[in-house]
Short mmCIF file of C-alpha atoms in Angstrom, two decimals:
data_model
loop_
_atom_site.label_atom_id
_atom_site.label_comp_id
_atom_site.label_asym_id
_atom_site.label_seq_id
_atom_site.Cartn_x
_atom_site.Cartn_y
_atom_site.Cartn_z
CA MET G 1 -79.26 40.03 73.13
CA TRP G 2 -76.12 39.47 75.29
CA GLY G 3 -77.70 39.40 77.96
CA SER G 4 -76.30 36.54 80.32
CA PHE G 5 -73.23 33.73 79.66
CA TRP G 6 -75.86 30.92 79.30
CA ASP G 7 -76.93 33.70 75.52
CA ILE G 8 -73.40 33.27 74.28
CA ILE G 9 -72.87 29.61 74.95
CA TRP G 10 -76.03 28.93 73.19
CA TRP G 11 -75.09 31.52 69.92
CA PHE G 12 -71.57 29.28 69.99
CA LEU G 13 -73.14 26.03 70.28
CA TRP G 14 -75.85 27.67 67.62
CA ILE G 15 -73.03 28.87 65.07
CA PHE G 16 -71.11 26.26 65.77
CA PHE G 17 -74.23 23.70 64.33
CA PHE G 18 -74.77 25.76 61.50
CA VAL G 19 -70.95 25.61 60.61
CA VAL G 20 -70.47 21.58 60.96
CA TYR G 21 -73.86 21.14 59.05
CA LEU G 22 -72.28 23.72 56.44
CA PHE G 23 -69.13 21.21 56.10
CA ALA G 24 -71.58 18.00 55.64
CA LEU G 25 -73.23 19.62 52.67
CA PHE G 26 -70.36 20.96 50.96
CA ALA G 27 -69.06 17.08 51.50
CA VAL G 28 -71.96 16.19 50.06
CA ILE G 29 -72.38 18.16 46.94
CA GLY G 30 -68.52 17.60 46.37
CA ASP G 31 -69.30 13.77 46.84
CA LEU G 32 -72.40 13.91 44.29
CA PHE G 33 -70.55 15.63 41.50
CA ARG G 34 -66.76 13.53 42.34
CA ASP G 35 -69.52 10.40 41.80
CA HIS G 36 -69.22 9.45 38.12
CA LYS G 37 -72.18 6.72 38.60
CA LEU G 38 -75.21 9.10 38.90
CA ASN G 39 -76.66 10.58 36.45
CA GLY G 40 -77.39 13.92 35.55
CA TRP G 41 -81.01 13.61 36.72
CA LEU G 42 -80.24 12.26 39.79
CA LYS G 43 -77.69 14.41 40.82
CA ALA G 44 -80.65 17.73 40.42
CA VAL G 45 -82.47 15.27 41.98
CA TRP G 46 -80.23 15.16 45.77
CA ILE G 47 -79.58 19.14 44.86
CA VAL G 48 -83.08 20.34 44.80
CA PHE G 49 -83.94 17.97 47.75
CA LEU G 50 -80.41 19.68 49.68
CA ILE G 51 -82.62 22.57 48.60
CA PHE G 52 -85.78 22.36 49.88
CA VAL G 53 -85.20 19.44 52.41
CA PRO G 54 -81.77 20.31 53.30
CA PHE G 55 -81.99 19.10 56.75
CA LEU G 56 -83.16 15.06 55.89
CA THR G 57 -82.13 15.19 52.71
CA LEU G 58 -78.22 15.26 54.00
CA LEU G 59 -78.63 12.74 56.95
CA VAL G 60 -80.73 10.50 54.26
CA TYR G 61 -77.60 10.92 51.63
CA LEU G 62 -75.28 10.36 54.42
CA ILE G 63 -76.93 6.56 55.61
CA ALA G 64 -77.34 5.44 52.67
CA ARG G 65 -74.74 6.58 50.47
CA GLY G 66 -71.61 7.05 53.17
CA LYS G 67 -70.34 4.14 52.51
CA GLY G 68 -69.75 5.15 49.12
CA MET G 69 -68.53 8.34 49.66
CA ALA G 70 -65.82 6.99 51.60
CA GLU G 71 -64.38 4.59 49.18
CA ARG G 72 -64.41 7.82 46.14
CA SER G 73 -62.75 9.94 48.61
CA ALA G 74 -60.43 7.53 49.31
CA ARG G 75 -59.37 6.68 45.99
CA GLU G 76 -59.64 10.40 44.59
CA ALA G 77 -56.82 10.50 47.51
CA GLY G 78 -55.05 7.56 46.18
CA GLU G 79 -54.79 9.04 42.25
CA ILE G 80 -53.72 12.98 44.02
CA GLN G 81 -50.81 11.11 46.16
CA LYS G 82 -50.27 9.05 43.30
CA ALA G 83 -49.75 12.14 40.73
CA GLN G 84 -47.87 14.03 44.07
CA ASP G 85 -45.06 11.02 43.43
CA ALA G 86 -45.18 11.25 39.92
CA TYR G 87 -44.71 15.04 39.77
CA ILE G 88 -41.65 14.63 43.00
CA LYS G 89 -40.44 11.82 40.88
CA SER G 90 -40.03 13.58 37.34
CA VAL G 91 -38.46 17.12 38.68
CA ALA G 92 -36.01 15.41 41.70
CA GLY G 93 -34.43 14.61 38.09
CA GLY G 94 -32.73 11.08 37.94
CA SER G 95 -34.38 9.67 41.17
CA ALA G 96 -34.29 6.53 38.78
CA ALA G 97 -30.61 6.48 38.45
CA SER G 98 -27.75 2.99 38.78
CA PRO G 99 -25.41 3.36 41.14
CA ALA G 100 -22.99 4.00 38.51
CA ASP G 101 -24.77 6.80 37.13
CA GLU G 102 -24.81 8.59 41.06
CA ILE G 103 -21.08 7.52 41.10
CA ALA G 104 -20.00 9.32 37.92
CA LYS G 105 -22.13 12.54 38.99
CA ALA G 106 -20.20 12.85 42.14
CA LYS G 107 -17.58 11.90 40.89
CA ALA G 108 -17.79 14.83 38.57
CA LEU G 109 -18.95 17.51 41.34
CA LEU G 110 -15.67 15.90 43.26
CA ASP G 111 -13.62 16.72 39.84
CA ALA G 112 -15.24 20.43 39.19
CA GLY G 113 -13.86 20.63 43.02
CA THR G 114 -17.82 21.49 44.02
CA ILE G 115 -17.44 18.65 46.72
CA THR G 116 -14.77 17.76 49.25
CA GLN G 117 -13.27 14.02 49.68
CA ALA G 118 -15.67 12.50 52.19
CA GLU G 119 -18.68 14.20 50.88
CA TYR G 120 -17.93 11.97 47.74
CA ASP G 121 -17.54 9.07 49.50
CA ALA G 122 -20.45 9.00 51.12
CA LEU G 123 -22.26 9.96 48.54
CA LYS G 124 -20.98 6.90 46.21
CA ALA G 125 -21.16 4.48 50.01
CA ARG G 126 -25.32 5.56 50.11
CA ALA G 127 -25.90 4.69 45.68
CA LEU G 128 -23.61 1.41 46.71
CA GLY G 129 -25.54 0.52 50.18
#
């Protein structure tokens, strides 16, 4: 099986193309389930063709629906980014606070001895600037 160097290269090449094919196949299947405009019967037809004529169906899908696939993927990435930003803002707490609120919090920390006068001045300058 591993008779020569070129046999090894040939095996790696086939493995590479198989992995690329699997990535494309799972991307298409994921896109099928992400697409809400396509009804269930058409999704089932695409899946059946992906099972019985996989390579040709994959190429046809990428050619026929590739642009929509990219748009759906970008829209989902945007929604995920918005959800992440909203979560980070909710966890950060007070990111929409006014400068007066931030200065009051910094003054409370200074009075409690948690921060130094220099740190208070820096926080105050950042809140005002």
